[in-house]
Short mmCIF file of N, CA, C and O in Angstrom, two decimals:
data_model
loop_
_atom_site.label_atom_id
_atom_site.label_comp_id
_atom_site.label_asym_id
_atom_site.label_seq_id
_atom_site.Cartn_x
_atom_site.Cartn_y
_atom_site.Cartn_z
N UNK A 932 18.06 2.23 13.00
CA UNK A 932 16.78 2.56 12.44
C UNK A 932 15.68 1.62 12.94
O UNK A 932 14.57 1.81 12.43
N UNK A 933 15.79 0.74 13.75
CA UNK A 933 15.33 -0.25 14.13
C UNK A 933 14.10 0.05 15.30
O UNK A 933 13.09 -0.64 15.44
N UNK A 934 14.48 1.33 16.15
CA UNK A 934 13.97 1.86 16.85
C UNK A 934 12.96 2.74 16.39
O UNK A 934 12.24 3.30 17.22
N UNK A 935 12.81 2.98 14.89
CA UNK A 935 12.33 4.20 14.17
C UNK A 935 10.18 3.75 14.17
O UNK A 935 9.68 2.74 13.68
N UNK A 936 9.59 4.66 14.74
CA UNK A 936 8.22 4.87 14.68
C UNK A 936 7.94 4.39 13.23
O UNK A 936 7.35 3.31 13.19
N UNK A 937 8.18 4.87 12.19
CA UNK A 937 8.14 4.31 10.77
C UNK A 937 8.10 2.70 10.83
O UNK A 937 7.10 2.04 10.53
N UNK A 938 9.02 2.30 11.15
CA UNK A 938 8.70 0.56 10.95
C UNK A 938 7.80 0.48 11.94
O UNK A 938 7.37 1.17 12.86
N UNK A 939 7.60 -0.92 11.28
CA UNK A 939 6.75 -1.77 12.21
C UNK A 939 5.41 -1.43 12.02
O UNK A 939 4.64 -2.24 12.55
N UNK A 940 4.93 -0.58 11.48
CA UNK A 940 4.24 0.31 10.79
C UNK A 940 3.12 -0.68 10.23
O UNK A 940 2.77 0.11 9.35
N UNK A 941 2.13 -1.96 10.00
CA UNK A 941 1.67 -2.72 9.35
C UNK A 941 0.25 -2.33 8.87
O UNK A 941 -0.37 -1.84 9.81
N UNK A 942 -0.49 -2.40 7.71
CA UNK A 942 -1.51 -1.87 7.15
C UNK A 942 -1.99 -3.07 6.16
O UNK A 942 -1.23 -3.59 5.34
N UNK A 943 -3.17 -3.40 6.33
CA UNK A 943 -3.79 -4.15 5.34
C UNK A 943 -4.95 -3.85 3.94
O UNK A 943 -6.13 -3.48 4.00
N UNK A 944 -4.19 -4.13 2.85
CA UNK A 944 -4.84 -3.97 1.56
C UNK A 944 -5.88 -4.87 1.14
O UNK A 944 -5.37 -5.98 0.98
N UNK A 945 -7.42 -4.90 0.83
CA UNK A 945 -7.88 -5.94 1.06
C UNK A 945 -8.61 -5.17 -0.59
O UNK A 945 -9.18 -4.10 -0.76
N UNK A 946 -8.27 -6.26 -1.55
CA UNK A 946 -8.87 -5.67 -3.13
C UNK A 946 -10.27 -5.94 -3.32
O UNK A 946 -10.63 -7.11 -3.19
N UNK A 947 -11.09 -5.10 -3.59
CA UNK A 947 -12.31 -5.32 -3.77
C UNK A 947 -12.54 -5.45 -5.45
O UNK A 947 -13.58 -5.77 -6.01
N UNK A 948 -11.98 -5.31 -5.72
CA UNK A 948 -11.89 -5.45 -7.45
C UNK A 948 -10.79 -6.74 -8.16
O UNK A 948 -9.91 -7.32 -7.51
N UNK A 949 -11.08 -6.99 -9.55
CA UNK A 949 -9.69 -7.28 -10.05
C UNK A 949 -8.92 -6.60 -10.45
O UNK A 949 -9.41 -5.62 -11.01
N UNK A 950 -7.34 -6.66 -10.43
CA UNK A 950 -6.22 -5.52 -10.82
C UNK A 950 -6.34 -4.36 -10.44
O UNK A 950 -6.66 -3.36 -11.08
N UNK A 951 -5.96 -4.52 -8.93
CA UNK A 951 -5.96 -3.64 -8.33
C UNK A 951 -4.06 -3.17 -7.99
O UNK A 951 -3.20 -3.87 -7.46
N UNK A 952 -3.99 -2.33 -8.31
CA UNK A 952 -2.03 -2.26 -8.02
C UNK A 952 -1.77 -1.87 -6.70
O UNK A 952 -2.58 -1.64 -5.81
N UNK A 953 -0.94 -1.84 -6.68
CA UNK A 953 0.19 -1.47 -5.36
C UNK A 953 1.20 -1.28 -5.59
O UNK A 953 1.87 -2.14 -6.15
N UNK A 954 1.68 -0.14 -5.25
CA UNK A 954 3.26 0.56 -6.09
C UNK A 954 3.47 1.08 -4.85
O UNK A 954 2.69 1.79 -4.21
N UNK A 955 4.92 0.56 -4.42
CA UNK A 955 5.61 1.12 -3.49
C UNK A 955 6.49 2.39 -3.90
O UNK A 955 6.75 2.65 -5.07
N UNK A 956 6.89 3.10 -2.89
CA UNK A 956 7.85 4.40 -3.69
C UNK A 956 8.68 4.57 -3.02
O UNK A 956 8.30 4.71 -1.86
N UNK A 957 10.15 4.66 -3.21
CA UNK A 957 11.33 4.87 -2.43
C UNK A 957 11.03 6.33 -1.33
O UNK A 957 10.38 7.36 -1.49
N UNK A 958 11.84 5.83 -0.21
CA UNK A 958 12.54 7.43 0.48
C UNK A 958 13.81 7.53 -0.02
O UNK A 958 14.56 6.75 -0.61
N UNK A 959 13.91 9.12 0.46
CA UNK A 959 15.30 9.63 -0.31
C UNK A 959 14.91 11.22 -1.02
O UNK A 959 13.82 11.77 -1.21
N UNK A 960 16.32 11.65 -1.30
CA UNK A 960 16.43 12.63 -2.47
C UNK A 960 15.31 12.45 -3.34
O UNK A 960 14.46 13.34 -3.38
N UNK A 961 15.17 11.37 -4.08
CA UNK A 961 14.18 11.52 -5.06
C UNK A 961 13.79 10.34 -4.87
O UNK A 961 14.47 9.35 -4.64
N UNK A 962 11.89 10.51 -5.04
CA UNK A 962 10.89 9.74 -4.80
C UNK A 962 10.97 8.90 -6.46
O UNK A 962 11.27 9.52 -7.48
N UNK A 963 10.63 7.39 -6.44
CA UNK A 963 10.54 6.50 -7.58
C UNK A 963 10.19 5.28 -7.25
O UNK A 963 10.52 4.78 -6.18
N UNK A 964 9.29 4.52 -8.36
CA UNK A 964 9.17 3.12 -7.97
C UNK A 964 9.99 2.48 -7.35
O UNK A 964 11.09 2.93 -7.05
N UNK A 965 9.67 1.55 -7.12
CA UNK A 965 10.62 0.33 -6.72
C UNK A 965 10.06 -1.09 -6.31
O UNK A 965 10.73 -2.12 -6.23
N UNK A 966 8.45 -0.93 -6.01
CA UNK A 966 7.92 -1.95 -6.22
C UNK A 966 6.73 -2.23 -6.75
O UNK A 966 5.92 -1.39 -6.37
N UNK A 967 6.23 -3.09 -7.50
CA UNK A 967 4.27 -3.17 -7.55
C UNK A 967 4.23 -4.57 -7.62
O UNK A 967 4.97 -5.49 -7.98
N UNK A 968 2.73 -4.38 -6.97
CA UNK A 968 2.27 -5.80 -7.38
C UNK A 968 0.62 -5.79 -7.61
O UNK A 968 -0.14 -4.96 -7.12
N UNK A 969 0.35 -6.65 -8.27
CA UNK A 969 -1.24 -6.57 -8.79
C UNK A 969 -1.95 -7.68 -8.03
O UNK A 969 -1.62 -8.87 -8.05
N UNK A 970 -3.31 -7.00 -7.13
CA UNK A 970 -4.40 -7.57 -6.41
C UNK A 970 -5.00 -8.06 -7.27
O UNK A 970 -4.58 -7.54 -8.31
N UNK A 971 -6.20 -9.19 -7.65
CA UNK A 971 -7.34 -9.74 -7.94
C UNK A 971 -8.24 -9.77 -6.51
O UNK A 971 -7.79 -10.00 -5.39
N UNK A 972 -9.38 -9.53 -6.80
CA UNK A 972 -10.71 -9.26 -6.46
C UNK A 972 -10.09 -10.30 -4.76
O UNK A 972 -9.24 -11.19 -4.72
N UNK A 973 -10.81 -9.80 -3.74
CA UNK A 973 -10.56 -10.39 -2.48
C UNK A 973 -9.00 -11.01 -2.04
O UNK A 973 -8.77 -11.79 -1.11
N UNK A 974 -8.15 -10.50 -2.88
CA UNK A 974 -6.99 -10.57 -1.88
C UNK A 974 -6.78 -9.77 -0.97
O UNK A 974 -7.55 -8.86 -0.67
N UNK A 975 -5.60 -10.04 -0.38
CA UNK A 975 -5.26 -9.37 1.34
C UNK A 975 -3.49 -9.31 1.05
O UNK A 975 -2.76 -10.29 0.88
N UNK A 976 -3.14 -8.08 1.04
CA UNK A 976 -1.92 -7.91 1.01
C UNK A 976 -1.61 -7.32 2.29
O UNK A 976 -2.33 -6.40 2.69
N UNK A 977 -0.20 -7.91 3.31
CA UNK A 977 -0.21 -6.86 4.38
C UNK A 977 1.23 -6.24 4.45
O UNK A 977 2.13 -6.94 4.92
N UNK A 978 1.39 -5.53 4.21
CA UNK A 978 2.44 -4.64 3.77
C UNK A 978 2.86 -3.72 5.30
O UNK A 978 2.31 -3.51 6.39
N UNK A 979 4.03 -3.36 4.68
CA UNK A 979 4.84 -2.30 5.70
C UNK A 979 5.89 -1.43 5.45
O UNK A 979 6.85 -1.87 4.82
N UNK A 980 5.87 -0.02 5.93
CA UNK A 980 6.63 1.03 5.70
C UNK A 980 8.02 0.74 6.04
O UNK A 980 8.26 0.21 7.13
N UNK A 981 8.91 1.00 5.29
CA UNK A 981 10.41 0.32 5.94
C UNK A 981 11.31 1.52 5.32
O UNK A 981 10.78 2.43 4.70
N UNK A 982 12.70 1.45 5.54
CA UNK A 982 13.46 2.34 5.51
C UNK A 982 13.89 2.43 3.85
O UNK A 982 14.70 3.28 3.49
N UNK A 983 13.34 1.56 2.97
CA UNK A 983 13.23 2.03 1.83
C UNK A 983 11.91 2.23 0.89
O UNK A 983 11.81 2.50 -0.30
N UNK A 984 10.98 2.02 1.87
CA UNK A 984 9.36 2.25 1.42
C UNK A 984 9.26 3.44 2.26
O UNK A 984 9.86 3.37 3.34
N UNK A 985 8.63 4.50 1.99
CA UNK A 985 7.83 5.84 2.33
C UNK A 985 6.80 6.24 2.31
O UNK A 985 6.22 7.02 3.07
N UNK A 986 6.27 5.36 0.81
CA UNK A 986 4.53 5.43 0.32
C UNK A 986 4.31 4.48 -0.02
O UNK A 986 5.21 3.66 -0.21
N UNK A 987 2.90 4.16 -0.27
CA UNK A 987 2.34 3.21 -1.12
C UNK A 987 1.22 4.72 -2.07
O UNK A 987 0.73 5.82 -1.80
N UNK A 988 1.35 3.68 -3.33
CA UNK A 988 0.46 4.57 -4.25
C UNK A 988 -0.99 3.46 -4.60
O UNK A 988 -0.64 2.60 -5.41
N UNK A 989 -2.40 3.34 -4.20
CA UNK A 989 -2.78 2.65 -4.75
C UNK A 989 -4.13 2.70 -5.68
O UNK A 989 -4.95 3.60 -5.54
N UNK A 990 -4.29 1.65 -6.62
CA UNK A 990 -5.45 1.93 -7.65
C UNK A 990 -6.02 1.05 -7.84
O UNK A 990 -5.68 0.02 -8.42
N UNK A 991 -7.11 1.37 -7.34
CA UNK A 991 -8.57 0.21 -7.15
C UNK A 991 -9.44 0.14 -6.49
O UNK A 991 -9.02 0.24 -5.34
N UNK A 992 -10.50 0.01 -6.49
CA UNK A 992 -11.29 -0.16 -4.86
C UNK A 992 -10.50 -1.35 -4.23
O UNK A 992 -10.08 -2.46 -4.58
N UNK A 993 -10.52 -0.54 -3.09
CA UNK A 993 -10.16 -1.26 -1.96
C UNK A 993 -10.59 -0.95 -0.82
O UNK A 993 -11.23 0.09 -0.73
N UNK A 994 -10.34 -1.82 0.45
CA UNK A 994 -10.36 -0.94 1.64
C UNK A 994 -8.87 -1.52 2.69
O UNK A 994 -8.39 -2.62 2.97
N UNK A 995 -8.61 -0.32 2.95
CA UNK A 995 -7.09 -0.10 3.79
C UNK A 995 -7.21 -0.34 5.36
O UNK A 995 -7.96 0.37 6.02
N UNK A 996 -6.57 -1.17 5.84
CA UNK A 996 -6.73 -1.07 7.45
C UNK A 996 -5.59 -0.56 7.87
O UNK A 996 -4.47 -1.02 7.61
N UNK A 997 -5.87 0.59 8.65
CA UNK A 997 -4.56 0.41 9.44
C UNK A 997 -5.28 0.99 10.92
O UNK A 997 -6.44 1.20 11.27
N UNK A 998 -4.07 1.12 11.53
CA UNK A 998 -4.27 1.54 13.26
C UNK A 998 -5.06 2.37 13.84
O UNK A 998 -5.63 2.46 14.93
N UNK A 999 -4.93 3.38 12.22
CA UNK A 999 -5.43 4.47 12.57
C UNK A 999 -7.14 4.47 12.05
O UNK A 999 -7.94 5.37 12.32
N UNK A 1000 -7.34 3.62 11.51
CA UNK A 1000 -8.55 3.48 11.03
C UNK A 1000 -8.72 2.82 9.77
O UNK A 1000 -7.72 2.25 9.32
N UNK A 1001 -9.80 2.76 9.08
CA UNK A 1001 -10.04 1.87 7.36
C UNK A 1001 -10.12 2.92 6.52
O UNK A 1001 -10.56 3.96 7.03
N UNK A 1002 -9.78 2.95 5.21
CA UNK A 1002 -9.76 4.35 4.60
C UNK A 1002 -10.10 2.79 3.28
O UNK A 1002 -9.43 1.85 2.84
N UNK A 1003 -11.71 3.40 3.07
CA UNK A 1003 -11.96 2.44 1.24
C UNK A 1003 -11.99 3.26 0.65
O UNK A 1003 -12.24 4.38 1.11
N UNK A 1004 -11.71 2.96 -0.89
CA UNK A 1004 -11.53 3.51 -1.83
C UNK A 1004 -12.35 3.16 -2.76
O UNK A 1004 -11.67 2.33 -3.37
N UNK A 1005 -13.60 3.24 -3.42
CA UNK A 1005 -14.99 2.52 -3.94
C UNK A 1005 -15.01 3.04 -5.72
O UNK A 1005 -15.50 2.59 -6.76
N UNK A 1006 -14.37 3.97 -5.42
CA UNK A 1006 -14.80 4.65 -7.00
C UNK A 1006 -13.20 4.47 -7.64
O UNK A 1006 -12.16 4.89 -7.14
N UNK A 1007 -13.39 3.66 -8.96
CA UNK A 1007 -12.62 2.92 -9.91
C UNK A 1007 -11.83 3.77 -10.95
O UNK A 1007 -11.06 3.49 -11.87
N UNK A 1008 -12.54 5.37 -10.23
CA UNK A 1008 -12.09 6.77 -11.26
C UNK A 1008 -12.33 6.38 -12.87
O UNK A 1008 -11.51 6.44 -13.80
N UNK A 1009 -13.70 5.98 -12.89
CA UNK A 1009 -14.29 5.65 -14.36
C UNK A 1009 -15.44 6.79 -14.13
O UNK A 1009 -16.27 7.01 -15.01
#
């Protein structure tokens, strides 16, 4: 799996807020947590897709880097 397009995969979470989450979600048969962790205002999380990560779910403003471009997220859904 080492060879797999999926890894290696690296994306940066950069929180523009406080408590901002990050919930990872299994691959597989059935999709489920398996990880979170909570941003405060200007952290930098840099995370990666791996053979037991598939998604990230996240909630907060933020803005996302990855390869493919920045994808922010500004509205707090209030």
């Amino acid at each position: 799996m080492a060879d797999s397009p999926v890894l290696g995969e690296y994306f940066v979470i950069h929180a523009l807020e406080n408590g901002v989450q990050v919930i990872g979600l299994t691959r597989g048969p059935e999709t489920r947590f398996h990880h979170a962790e909570k941003l405060d205002k200007n952290e930098v999380m840099v995370a990666q897709f791996t053979e037991h990560t598939s998604a990230m779910k996240i909630r907060g403003k933020v803005c996302i880097y990855t390869k493919h471009g920045v994808i922010r997220n500004t509205d707090s859904g209030d």
